[in-house]
């Protein structure tokens, strides 16, 4: 056999072998198909298929850059881009070349290999050239970041709607007074609008955190390739700019192994869920007969299958409960990344389920809370009546004495005795006479009879950030200026 013949034979043999046994994803290195359970465990297509549009966009930007740099031909780049646009449409329901519906393949592992396999099947060499100077490691990080940037923008818009809901409710009930609580004991009267503005403060911080996390998410890992960069003369700034990233991640190892962006987002999401859970808990309490402060809109409440009289606050309860899920997602991600050596590790494939769950759950909970909050029926009379019990103006009595020279600690003691007497006698602070006040301390002046009322108590709290109507009006107007009515 001549050398030539023998080479040809061995080439043909190796091609045949590769066709018979090579692996759909990993190619010639493998001589055995994966075990069925391995294939299932290894595949992430069930979770990451929702990245298809971002994967296609990333590939298009990469292909254009390869052509601009003379690494593939302009014609190849064009065919890749056109085919990716078609593939995206097919994933979204357009029929395939033979009229067939799009189907994901578990054997092809993930969204990246699924799209690329189709591209190769349809375009041959041109499709196979797309993966030049790229790896799934920089590809998946790019896709996930692009998805999260978009999700963050959507969430920020919904948070704005949530804040608007709180402001709308506050504006509609500017005068309403309810007891403020500490330890869930009636403490001092406050304006409902003041209470609602406290949540506006929380959600504004949440939005601030999301915007801040987005800045670091918007940095491009593309071009880091597997971990060390690539010998091809790529232009990372071109792909970054084409995809809407604000910068390029300078270190290739960091680019493929960093998941801080997912953790930062999920941490901000968890904290926002904590805030939503606190409001939800108040809705559960306030809608109970014991409080009777609000009624939930029917569209956002549920009934009981056995007790016909019930109107249950299931939605706030669920939001409260789902805060636990998102905290779990955060813990999953932190635990996932802890102790991982550089650079990419397959563990990181698990990041998406937690990240997607956190983003989806938060979006739903923000949206439903934004919808129900401005529609709450406020039982203003019940809120005001609740201020008539519980000696909520006792601090005002002590303040009255302290303003007249008695050291506050001593004033506190005097009023403590006064309250104890009222409890024993079944009296309220508001129906005591001046003589009765003076039995406990002779320095009471006649204006105590006014100072001890609920309205005067609220009016008196004029310090910056306090609940005095003047302050709350200012705060509400300032918040409205920051969040104009849509
Ligand atoms: N599906 C993989 C993931 O989500 C893509 C990256 C795979 N990279 C690799 N070297 N196996 O993480």
CSV table of C-alpha atoms and ligand atoms in Angstrom, one decimal:
chain,number,residue,atom,x,y,z
A,1,UNK,CA,0.0,0.0,0.0
A,2,UNK,CA,1.4,3.4,-0.9
A,3,UNK,CA,1.7,6.0,1.7
A,4,UNK,CA,-1.0,8.1,0.0
A,5,UNK,CA,-3.5,5.2,-0.1
A,6,UNK,CA,-2.8,4.3,3.6
A,7,UNK,CA,-3.4,7.9,4.6
A,8,UNK,CA,-6.6,8.1,2.7
A,9,UNK,CA,-7.8,4.9,4.2
A,10,UNK,CA,-7.1,5.9,7.8
A,11,UNK,CA,-8.8,9.3,7.2
A,12,UNK,CA,-11.9,7.5,5.9
A,13,UNK,CA,-11.8,5.1,8.8
A,14,UNK,CA,-11.5,7.9,11.3
A,15,UNK,CA,-14.4,9.8,9.7
A,16,UNK,CA,-16.5,6.7,9.8
A,17,UNK,CA,-15.6,6.1,13.4
A,18,UNK,CA,-16.5,9.7,14.2
A,19,UNK,CA,-19.8,9.4,12.5
A,20,UNK,CA,-20.6,6.1,14.3
A,21,UNK,CA,-19.6,7.1,17.9
A,22,UNK,CA,-18.8,10.8,18.2
A,23,UNK,CA,-20.8,12.8,20.6
A,24,UNK,CA,-23.4,15.3,19.4
A,25,UNK,CA,-21.9,18.1,21.5
A,26,UNK,CA,-18.3,17.2,22.3
A,27,UNK,CA,-17.2,15.7,19.0
A,28,UNK,CA,-14.3,13.4,18.3
A,29,UNK,CA,-12.8,13.0,21.7
A,30,UNK,CA,-15.6,10.7,22.9
A,31,UNK,CA,-16.1,7.1,21.9
A,32,UNK,CA,-19.2,6.3,23.9
A,33,UNK,CA,-22.5,8.1,24.1
A,34,UNK,CA,-23.3,9.4,27.6
A,35,UNK,CA,-25.4,7.5,30.0
A,36,UNK,CA,-29.0,8.5,30.0
A,37,UNK,CA,-29.0,10.0,33.5
A,38,UNK,CA,-25.7,11.8,32.8
A,39,UNK,CA,-27.3,13.3,29.7
A,40,UNK,CA,-30.3,14.5,31.7
A,41,UNK,CA,-28.2,15.9,34.6
A,42,UNK,CA,-25.8,17.6,32.3
A,43,UNK,CA,-28.4,19.2,30.1
A,44,UNK,CA,-29.6,22.7,31.0
A,45,UNK,CA,-31.8,23.2,28.0
A,46,UNK,CA,-35.0,23.0,30.2
A,47,UNK,CA,-33.8,26.1,32.1
A,48,UNK,CA,-31.6,28.1,29.7
A,49,UNK,CA,-33.8,27.9,26.6
A,50,UNK,CA,-35.3,31.2,27.6
A,51,UNK,CA,-32.0,32.8,26.7
A,52,UNK,CA,-32.4,32.0,23.0
A,53,UNK,CA,-33.0,35.6,21.8
A,54,UNK,CA,-30.0,36.9,23.8
A,55,UNK,CA,-27.9,34.0,22.6
A,56,UNK,CA,-28.8,34.8,19.0
A,57,UNK,CA,-28.0,38.5,19.5
A,58,UNK,CA,-24.7,37.7,21.1
A,59,UNK,CA,-23.8,35.4,18.1
A,60,UNK,CA,-24.8,38.0,15.6
A,61,UNK,CA,-22.6,40.6,17.2
A,62,UNK,CA,-19.8,38.1,17.4
A,63,UNK,CA,-20.2,37.1,13.7
A,64,UNK,CA,-20.2,40.7,12.5
A,65,UNK,CA,-17.1,41.5,14.6
A,66,UNK,CA,-15.3,38.4,13.2
A,67,UNK,CA,-16.1,39.6,9.6
A,68,UNK,CA,-15.0,43.2,10.4
A,69,UNK,CA,-11.7,41.8,11.7
A,70,UNK,CA,-11.2,39.7,8.6
A,71,UNK,CA,-11.5,36.4,10.6
A,72,UNK,CA,-14.6,35.1,8.6
A,73,UNK,CA,-15.9,36.5,5.3
A,74,UNK,CA,-18.6,39.2,5.2
A,75,UNK,CA,-20.8,36.8,3.3
A,76,UNK,CA,-20.5,34.1,6.0
A,77,UNK,CA,-21.3,36.7,8.7
A,78,UNK,CA,-24.3,37.8,6.8
A,79,UNK,CA,-25.6,34.2,6.3
A,80,UNK,CA,-25.0,33.5,10.0
A,81,UNK,CA,-26.9,36.6,11.1
A,82,UNK,CA,-29.8,36.0,8.7
A,83,UNK,CA,-30.1,32.4,9.8
A,84,UNK,CA,-30.0,33.4,13.5
A,85,UNK,CA,-32.9,35.8,12.9
A,86,UNK,CA,-34.9,33.0,11.2
A,87,UNK,CA,-34.0,30.6,14.1
A,88,UNK,CA,-35.3,33.1,16.6
A,89,UNK,CA,-38.5,33.4,14.8
A,90,UNK,CA,-38.8,29.6,14.7
A,91,UNK,CA,-38.3,29.3,18.4
A,92,UNK,CA,-41.1,31.9,18.7
A,93,UNK,CA,-43.5,29.8,16.6
A,94,UNK,CA,-42.6,30.3,12.9
A,95,UNK,CA,-42.5,27.0,11.0
A,96,UNK,CA,-39.1,25.5,10.2
A,97,UNK,CA,-37.8,24.9,6.6
A,98,UNK,CA,-40.0,21.9,6.1
A,99,UNK,CA,-42.9,23.3,8.1
A,100,UNK,CA,-41.8,21.6,11.3
A,101,UNK,CA,-42.2,23.2,14.7
A,102,UNK,CA,-39.1,24.1,16.7
A,103,UNK,CA,-38.0,21.5,19.1
A,104,UNK,CA,-35.2,21.7,21.7
A,105,UNK,CA,-32.9,18.7,22.0
A,106,UNK,CA,-31.7,17.5,25.4
A,107,UNK,CA,-28.9,15.6,23.7
A,108,UNK,CA,-27.6,19.0,22.5
A,109,UNK,CA,-27.4,20.0,26.2
A,110,UNK,CA,-28.1,23.7,26.2
A,111,UNK,CA,-29.4,26.7,24.3
A,112,UNK,CA,-26.0,27.5,22.8
A,113,UNK,CA,-25.5,24.1,21.3
A,114,UNK,CA,-29.1,23.8,20.1
A,115,UNK,CA,-28.9,27.0,18.1
A,116,UNK,CA,-25.4,26.3,16.8
A,117,UNK,CA,-26.3,22.8,15.7
A,118,UNK,CA,-29.1,24.1,13.6
A,119,UNK,CA,-26.9,26.8,12.2
A,120,UNK,CA,-24.3,24.1,11.2
A,121,UNK,CA,-27.0,21.8,9.7
A,122,UNK,CA,-28.3,24.7,7.6
A,123,UNK,CA,-25.2,26.6,6.7
A,124,UNK,CA,-22.4,24.0,6.8
A,125,UNK,CA,-19.0,25.5,7.1
A,126,UNK,CA,-20.2,29.1,7.6
A,127,UNK,CA,-22.2,27.9,10.6
A,128,UNK,CA,-19.3,26.0,12.0
A,129,UNK,CA,-17.0,29.1,11.8
A,130,UNK,CA,-19.2,31.1,14.2
A,131,UNK,CA,-17.6,29.5,17.2
A,132,UNK,CA,-14.1,30.8,16.2
A,133,UNK,CA,-12.6,32.8,19.1
A,134,UNK,CA,-15.4,32.1,21.4
A,135,UNK,CA,-16.4,29.5,24.0
A,136,UNK,CA,-19.6,28.6,25.7
A,137,UNK,CA,-18.0,30.0,28.8
A,138,UNK,CA,-17.9,33.6,27.6
A,139,UNK,CA,-21.1,33.0,25.6
A,140,UNK,CA,-23.3,31.9,28.6
A,141,UNK,CA,-22.0,34.8,30.7
A,142,UNK,CA,-22.8,37.2,27.9
A,143,UNK,CA,-26.3,35.8,27.4
A,144,UNK,CA,-27.1,35.8,31.1
A,145,UNK,CA,-25.9,39.4,31.6
A,146,UNK,CA,-27.9,40.6,28.6
A,147,UNK,CA,-31.0,38.9,29.9
A,148,UNK,CA,-30.5,40.3,33.3
A,149,UNK,CA,-29.9,43.9,32.1
A,150,UNK,CA,-33.3,43.7,30.3
A,151,UNK,CA,-35.0,42.1,33.3
A,152,UNK,CA,-33.6,44.8,35.6
A,153,UNK,CA,-35.0,47.5,33.3
A,154,UNK,CA,-38.4,45.9,33.3
A,155,UNK,CA,-38.3,45.5,37.1
A,156,UNK,CA,-37.4,49.2,37.5
A,157,UNK,CA,-40.4,50.2,35.5
A,158,UNK,CA,-42.6,48.0,37.7
A,159,UNK,CA,-41.1,49.4,40.8
A,160,UNK,CA,-42.0,52.8,39.5
A,161,UNK,CA,-45.6,51.7,39.2
A,162,UNK,CA,-45.5,50.3,42.7
A,163,UNK,CA,-44.2,53.6,44.1
A,164,UNK,CA,-46.9,55.4,42.2
A,165,UNK,CA,-49.5,53.0,43.8
A,166,UNK,CA,-48.3,54.0,47.3
A,167,UNK,CA,-48.3,57.7,46.4
A,168,UNK,CA,-51.8,57.5,44.9
A,169,UNK,CA,-53.2,55.9,48.0
A,170,UNK,CA,-51.4,58.4,50.2
A,171,UNK,CA,-52.7,61.4,48.2
A,172,UNK,CA,-56.3,60.1,48.4
A,173,UNK,CA,-56.1,59.9,52.2
A,174,UNK,CA,-53.9,62.7,53.2
A,175,UNK,CA,-55.7,63.5,56.5
A,176,UNK,CA,-56.3,59.9,57.8
A,177,UNK,CA,-54.7,59.2,61.2
A,178,UNK,CA,-54.0,55.7,62.6
A,179,UNK,CA,-52.0,54.5,65.5
A,180,UNK,CA,-48.3,54.0,64.8
A,181,UNK,CA,-47.1,50.8,66.4
A,182,UNK,CA,-43.9,49.6,68.1
A,183,UNK,CA,-43.8,46.0,69.2
A,184,UNK,CA,-47.2,45.8,67.6
A,185,UNK,CA,-48.5,47.9,70.5
A,186,UNK,CA,-50.2,51.2,69.8
A,187,UNK,CA,-47.5,53.8,70.3
A,188,UNK,CA,-48.2,57.2,68.8
A,189,UNK,CA,-50.7,58.5,66.2
A,190,UNK,CA,-49.3,59.0,62.7
A,191,UNK,CA,-50.8,60.0,59.4
A,192,UNK,CA,-51.5,57.1,57.0
A,193,UNK,CA,-49.7,59.0,54.3
A,194,UNK,CA,-46.6,59.1,56.5
A,195,UNK,CA,-46.8,55.3,57.0
A,196,UNK,CA,-47.2,54.8,53.2
A,197,UNK,CA,-44.2,57.1,52.5
A,198,UNK,CA,-42.1,54.8,54.7
A,199,UNK,CA,-42.6,52.1,52.0
A,200,UNK,CA,-41.9,54.6,49.2
A,201,UNK,CA,-38.5,55.1,50.9
A,202,UNK,CA,-37.8,51.3,50.9
A,203,UNK,CA,-38.8,50.8,47.3
A,204,UNK,CA,-36.7,53.8,46.2
A,205,UNK,CA,-33.7,52.2,47.8
A,206,UNK,CA,-34.5,48.9,46.1
A,207,UNK,CA,-34.6,50.7,42.7
A,208,UNK,CA,-31.3,52.4,43.6
A,209,UNK,CA,-29.7,49.0,44.4
A,210,UNK,CA,-31.0,47.5,41.2
A,211,UNK,CA,-29.7,50.4,39.1
A,212,UNK,CA,-26.3,50.1,40.8
A,213,UNK,CA,-26.2,46.3,40.2
A,214,UNK,CA,-27.1,46.9,36.6
A,215,UNK,CA,-24.0,49.0,36.1
A,216,UNK,CA,-21.7,46.1,37.0
A,217,UNK,CA,-23.9,43.6,35.0
A,218,UNK,CA,-23.5,45.8,31.9
A,219,UNK,CA,-19.8,44.7,31.3
A,220,UNK,CA,-19.0,42.4,28.5
A,221,UNK,CA,-17.3,39.0,29.1
A,222,UNK,CA,-17.5,38.2,25.3
A,223,UNK,CA,-14.1,37.5,23.8
A,224,UNK,CA,-12.6,36.0,27.0
A,225,UNK,CA,-13.2,32.7,25.1
A,226,UNK,CA,-12.8,29.6,27.3
A,227,UNK,CA,-10.7,31.4,30.0
A,228,UNK,CA,-7.4,32.7,28.6
A,229,UNK,CA,-8.4,34.9,25.6
A,230,UNK,CA,-7.9,33.9,22.0
A,231,UNK,CA,-5.1,34.2,19.4
A,232,UNK,CA,-7.5,35.7,16.9
A,233,UNK,CA,-7.4,39.5,16.4
A,234,UNK,CA,-10.9,40.1,17.9
A,235,UNK,CA,-12.4,43.5,18.9
A,236,UNK,CA,-14.1,43.1,22.2
A,237,UNK,CA,-15.1,46.7,22.4
A,238,UNK,CA,-17.0,46.3,19.1
A,239,UNK,CA,-19.1,43.4,20.4
A,240,UNK,CA,-19.6,45.1,23.7
A,241,UNK,CA,-20.9,48.3,22.1
A,242,UNK,CA,-23.1,46.4,19.6
A,243,UNK,CA,-24.8,44.5,22.5
A,244,UNK,CA,-25.4,47.5,24.7
A,245,UNK,CA,-22.7,46.8,27.3
A,246,UNK,CA,-21.1,49.8,28.9
A,247,UNK,CA,-17.6,48.3,29.2
A,248,UNK,CA,-15.5,45.2,28.7
A,249,UNK,CA,-14.4,43.0,31.6
A,250,UNK,CA,-10.6,43.4,31.5
A,251,UNK,CA,-9.5,40.0,32.8
A,252,UNK,CA,-10.5,36.9,30.8
A,253,UNK,CA,-10.5,34.6,33.8
A,254,UNK,CA,-12.7,37.0,35.8
A,255,UNK,CA,-14.9,37.5,32.7
A,256,UNK,CA,-15.9,33.8,32.5
A,257,UNK,CA,-16.0,33.0,36.2
A,258,UNK,CA,-17.7,36.0,37.7
A,259,UNK,CA,-21.2,35.6,38.8
A,260,UNK,CA,-21.3,38.6,41.1
A,261,UNK,CA,-23.8,40.2,38.8
A,262,UNK,CA,-26.3,37.4,39.5
A,263,UNK,CA,-25.7,37.5,43.3
A,264,UNK,CA,-25.9,41.3,43.4
A,265,UNK,CA,-29.2,41.2,41.6
A,266,UNK,CA,-30.6,38.4,43.7
A,267,UNK,CA,-29.5,40.2,46.9
A,268,UNK,CA,-31.3,43.3,45.8
A,269,UNK,CA,-34.3,41.2,44.8
A,270,UNK,CA,-34.4,39.4,48.2
A,271,UNK,CA,-34.3,42.7,50.1
A,272,UNK,CA,-37.1,44.1,47.9
A,273,UNK,CA,-39.1,40.9,48.7
A,274,UNK,CA,-38.5,41.5,52.4
A,275,UNK,CA,-40.0,45.0,52.0
A,276,UNK,CA,-43.0,43.6,50.1
A,277,UNK,CA,-43.4,40.9,52.8
A,278,UNK,CA,-43.6,43.6,55.5
A,279,UNK,CA,-46.3,45.5,53.6
A,280,UNK,CA,-48.1,42.2,52.9
A,281,UNK,CA,-48.0,41.4,56.6
A,282,UNK,CA,-49.6,44.7,57.4
A,283,UNK,CA,-52.3,44.0,54.8
A,284,UNK,CA,-53.0,40.7,56.4
A,285,UNK,CA,-53.2,42.3,59.9
A,286,UNK,CA,-55.1,45.4,58.8
A,287,UNK,CA,-57.7,43.3,56.8
A,288,UNK,CA,-58.5,41.1,59.9
A,289,UNK,CA,-61.6,41.8,61.9
A,290,UNK,CA,-59.4,42.6,64.9
A,291,UNK,CA,-57.9,45.6,63.1
A,292,UNK,CA,-60.6,46.3,60.4
A,293,UNK,CA,-58.4,49.1,58.9
A,294,UNK,CA,-58.7,48.1,55.3
A,295,UNK,CA,-60.6,45.9,52.9
A,296,UNK,CA,-58.8,44.2,50.0
A,297,UNK,CA,-60.3,44.7,46.5
A,298,UNK,CA,-62.4,41.5,45.7
A,299,UNK,CA,-60.2,40.8,42.6
A,300,UNK,CA,-57.2,40.4,44.9
A,301,UNK,CA,-58.8,38.3,47.7
A,302,UNK,CA,-60.0,34.8,47.8
A,303,UNK,CA,-62.8,32.8,49.5
A,304,UNK,CA,-62.9,29.7,51.6
A,305,UNK,CA,-64.2,26.4,50.3
A,306,UNK,CA,-66.0,25.7,53.5
A,307,UNK,CA,-66.6,29.0,55.3
A,308,UNK,CA,-68.9,31.1,53.1
A,309,UNK,CA,-68.3,34.3,55.0
A,310,UNK,CA,-64.6,34.4,54.5
A,311,UNK,CA,-62.6,36.8,52.5
A,312,UNK,CA,-59.0,35.7,52.8
A,313,UNK,CA,-55.9,37.8,52.1
A,314,UNK,CA,-54.2,35.0,50.1
A,315,UNK,CA,-52.3,37.3,47.8
A,316,UNK,CA,-50.5,39.3,50.5
A,317,UNK,CA,-49.9,36.0,52.3
A,318,UNK,CA,-48.3,34.5,49.1
A,319,UNK,CA,-46.1,37.5,48.6
A,320,UNK,CA,-45.0,37.2,52.2
A,321,UNK,CA,-44.3,33.5,51.7
A,322,UNK,CA,-42.5,34.0,48.4
A,323,UNK,CA,-40.0,36.3,50.1
A,324,UNK,CA,-38.6,33.0,51.5
A,325,UNK,CA,-38.1,31.6,48.0
A,326,UNK,CA,-36.1,34.5,46.9
A,327,UNK,CA,-33.9,34.5,50.0
A,328,UNK,CA,-33.4,30.8,49.2
A,329,UNK,CA,-32.3,31.8,45.7
A,330,UNK,CA,-29.8,34.1,47.1
A,331,UNK,CA,-28.4,31.5,49.5
A,332,UNK,CA,-28.3,29.0,46.6
A,333,UNK,CA,-26.2,31.4,44.5
A,334,UNK,CA,-23.8,32.3,47.3
A,335,UNK,CA,-23.3,28.7,48.2
A,336,UNK,CA,-22.9,27.7,44.6
A,337,UNK,CA,-20.0,30.2,44.1
A,338,UNK,CA,-18.3,29.6,47.5
A,339,UNK,CA,-14.9,28.0,47.2
A,340,UNK,CA,-15.1,27.6,43.4
A,341,UNK,CA,-11.6,27.7,41.8
A,342,UNK,CA,-11.0,29.8,38.7
A,343,UNK,CA,-12.3,29.8,36.1
A,344,UNK,CA,-15.5,28.2,34.7
A,345,UNK,CA,-16.9,25.3,36.6
A,346,UNK,CA,-19.9,23.3,35.6
A,347,UNK,CA,-21.5,24.1,39.0
A,348,UNK,CA,-22.1,27.5,37.5
A,349,UNK,CA,-24.7,26.1,35.2
A,350,UNK,CA,-26.9,25.9,38.3
A,351,UNK,CA,-26.9,29.7,38.6
A,352,UNK,CA,-29.7,30.3,36.1
A,353,UNK,CA,-32.5,28.5,37.9
A,354,UNK,CA,-32.0,30.6,41.0
A,355,UNK,CA,-31.5,33.8,39.1
A,356,UNK,CA,-34.6,33.3,36.9
A,357,UNK,CA,-36.7,32.3,39.9
A,358,UNK,CA,-35.7,35.4,41.9
A,359,UNK,CA,-36.3,37.7,38.9
A,360,UNK,CA,-39.7,36.1,38.0
A,361,UNK,CA,-40.9,35.9,41.6
A,362,UNK,CA,-40.0,39.5,42.3
A,363,UNK,CA,-41.6,40.8,39.1
A,364,UNK,CA,-44.9,39.0,39.9
A,365,UNK,CA,-44.9,40.2,43.5
A,366,UNK,CA,-44.1,43.8,42.6
A,367,UNK,CA,-46.7,43.8,39.9
A,368,UNK,CA,-49.5,42.4,42.0
A,369,UNK,CA,-48.7,44.7,44.9
A,370,UNK,CA,-48.6,47.7,42.6
A,371,UNK,CA,-52.0,46.7,41.3
A,372,UNK,CA,-53.8,46.1,44.7
A,373,UNK,CA,-52.3,48.8,46.8
A,374,UNK,CA,-54.0,51.9,45.3
A,375,UNK,CA,-57.3,49.9,45.3
A,376,UNK,CA,-57.4,49.2,49.0
A,377,UNK,CA,-60.5,50.5,50.8
A,378,UNK,CA,-59.3,52.5,53.7
A,379,UNK,CA,-61.5,52.3,56.8
A,380,UNK,CA,-60.5,55.8,58.1
A,381,UNK,CA,-63.0,55.8,61.0
A,382,UNK,CA,-61.7,52.5,62.3
A,383,UNK,CA,-58.1,53.7,62.1
A,384,UNK,CA,-59.1,56.9,64.0
A,385,UNK,CA,-61.1,55.0,66.6
A,386,UNK,CA,-58.1,52.8,67.3
A,387,UNK,CA,-56.2,55.9,68.4
A,388,UNK,CA,-58.8,56.5,71.2
A,389,UNK,CA,-57.6,53.5,73.1
A,390,UNK,CA,-54.1,52.6,74.2
A,391,UNK,CA,-53.1,56.1,75.5
A,392,UNK,CA,-51.3,56.9,72.3
A,393,UNK,CA,-50.9,60.5,73.3
A,394,UNK,CA,-49.1,59.7,76.6
A,395,UNK,CA,-45.8,60.9,75.2
A,396,UNK,CA,-47.5,64.3,74.4
A,397,UNK,CA,-48.4,64.6,78.1
A,398,UNK,CA,-44.8,64.0,79.1
A,399,UNK,CA,-43.6,66.4,76.3
A,400,UNK,CA,-45.9,69.0,77.7
A,401,UNK,CA,-44.3,68.8,81.1
A,402,UNK,CA,-40.8,68.6,79.7
A,403,UNK,CA,-41.4,71.7,77.6
A,404,UNK,CA,-42.3,73.4,81.0
A,405,UNK,CA,-39.0,72.6,82.6
A,406,UNK,CA,-39.6,69.2,84.2
A,407,UNK,CA,-36.7,66.8,83.2
A,408,UNK,CA,-38.1,64.4,80.6
A,409,UNK,CA,-37.3,61.3,82.7
A,410,UNK,CA,-39.3,62.7,85.6
A,411,UNK,CA,-42.2,63.7,83.3
A,412,UNK,CA,-42.2,60.2,82.0
A,413,UNK,CA,-42.6,58.9,85.5
A,414,UNK,CA,-45.5,61.3,86.3
A,415,UNK,CA,-47.3,60.2,83.2
A,416,UNK,CA,-46.7,56.6,83.9
A,417,UNK,CA,-48.6,57.0,87.2
A,418,UNK,CA,-51.3,58.9,85.5
A,419,UNK,CA,-51.8,56.2,82.9
A,420,UNK,CA,-51.9,53.5,85.6
A,421,UNK,CA,-54.6,55.5,87.3
A,422,UNK,CA,-56.6,55.9,84.0
A,423,UNK,CA,-56.4,52.1,83.4
A,424,UNK,CA,-57.7,51.4,86.9
A,425,UNK,CA,-60.5,54.0,86.6
A,426,UNK,CA,-61.4,53.1,83.0
A,427,UNK,CA,-60.6,56.6,81.8
A,428,UNK,CA,-58.9,58.0,78.7
A,429,UNK,CA,-56.3,60.8,78.6
A,430,UNK,CA,-58.6,62.9,76.5
A,431,UNK,CA,-61.5,63.0,79.0
A,432,UNK,CA,-59.5,64.1,82.0
A,433,UNK,CA,-60.1,67.6,83.5
A,434,UNK,CA,-57.3,70.0,84.2
A,435,UNK,CA,-57.8,69.3,88.0
A,436,UNK,CA,-57.3,65.6,87.4
A,437,UNK,CA,-54.1,66.2,85.5
A,438,UNK,CA,-52.9,68.4,88.3
A,439,UNK,CA,-53.5,65.7,90.9
A,440,UNK,CA,-50.4,64.0,89.4
A,441,UNK,CA,-48.3,67.2,88.8
A,442,UNK,CA,-49.3,70.7,89.6
A,443,UNK,CA,-47.3,72.2,86.7
A,444,UNK,CA,-49.8,71.2,84.1
A,445,UNK,CA,-51.1,74.2,82.2
A,446,UNK,CA,-54.6,74.5,80.7
A,447,UNK,CA,-53.4,73.8,77.1
A,448,UNK,CA,-52.7,70.2,78.1
A,449,UNK,CA,-56.4,69.6,77.3
A,450,UNK,CA,-55.7,70.4,73.7
A,451,UNK,CA,-52.2,68.9,73.6
A,452,UNK,CA,-53.5,65.5,74.6
A,453,UNK,CA,-55.8,65.1,71.6
A,454,UNK,CA,-54.8,62.8,68.8
A,455,UNK,CA,-54.9,65.6,66.2
A,456,UNK,CA,-52.7,67.9,68.3
A,457,UNK,CA,-50.3,65.1,68.8
A,458,UNK,CA,-49.8,64.5,65.1
A,459,UNK,CA,-49.7,68.3,64.4
A,460,UNK,CA,-47.0,68.7,67.0
A,461,UNK,CA,-44.5,66.3,65.4
A,462,UNK,CA,-43.0,68.9,63.1
A,463,UNK,CA,-39.4,67.8,63.3
A,464,UNK,CA,-37.8,66.9,59.9
A,465,UNK,CA,-39.1,63.6,58.8
A,466,UNK,CA,-41.9,63.7,61.4
A,467,UNK,CA,-45.6,63.0,60.9
A,468,UNK,CA,-47.0,66.6,61.2
A,469,UNK,CA,-49.4,67.2,58.3
A,470,UNK,CA,-47.3,70.1,57.0
A,471,UNK,CA,-44.2,67.8,56.9
A,472,UNK,CA,-46.1,64.9,55.3
A,473,UNK,CA,-47.6,67.3,52.6
A,474,UNK,CA,-44.1,68.4,51.8
A,475,UNK,CA,-42.7,64.9,51.7
A,476,UNK,CA,-45.6,63.7,49.5
A,477,UNK,CA,-45.1,66.5,47.1
A,478,UNK,CA,-41.3,65.9,47.0
A,479,UNK,CA,-41.9,62.2,46.3
A,480,UNK,CA,-44.5,63.0,43.6
A,481,UNK,CA,-41.9,65.3,42.0
A,482,UNK,CA,-39.4,62.4,41.9
A,483,UNK,CA,-42.2,60.0,40.6
A,484,UNK,CA,-44.5,62.0,38.3
A,485,UNK,CA,-47.9,60.5,37.7
A,486,UNK,CA,-47.6,58.2,34.7
B,1,LIG,N1,-24.8,25.3,29.8
B,1,LIG,C1,-23.5,25.8,30.3
B,1,LIG,C2,-23.8,26.7,31.5
B,1,LIG,O1,-24.9,27.2,31.6
B,1,LIG,C3,-22.8,26.6,29.2
B,1,LIG,C4,-21.3,26.6,29.5
B,1,LIG,C5,-20.7,25.3,29.3
B,1,LIG,N2,-19.3,25.3,29.4
B,1,LIG,C6,-18.6,24.2,29.5
B,1,LIG,N3,-17.3,24.4,29.6
B,1,LIG,N4,-19.2,23.1,29.7
B,1,LIG,O2,-23.0,27.0,32.3
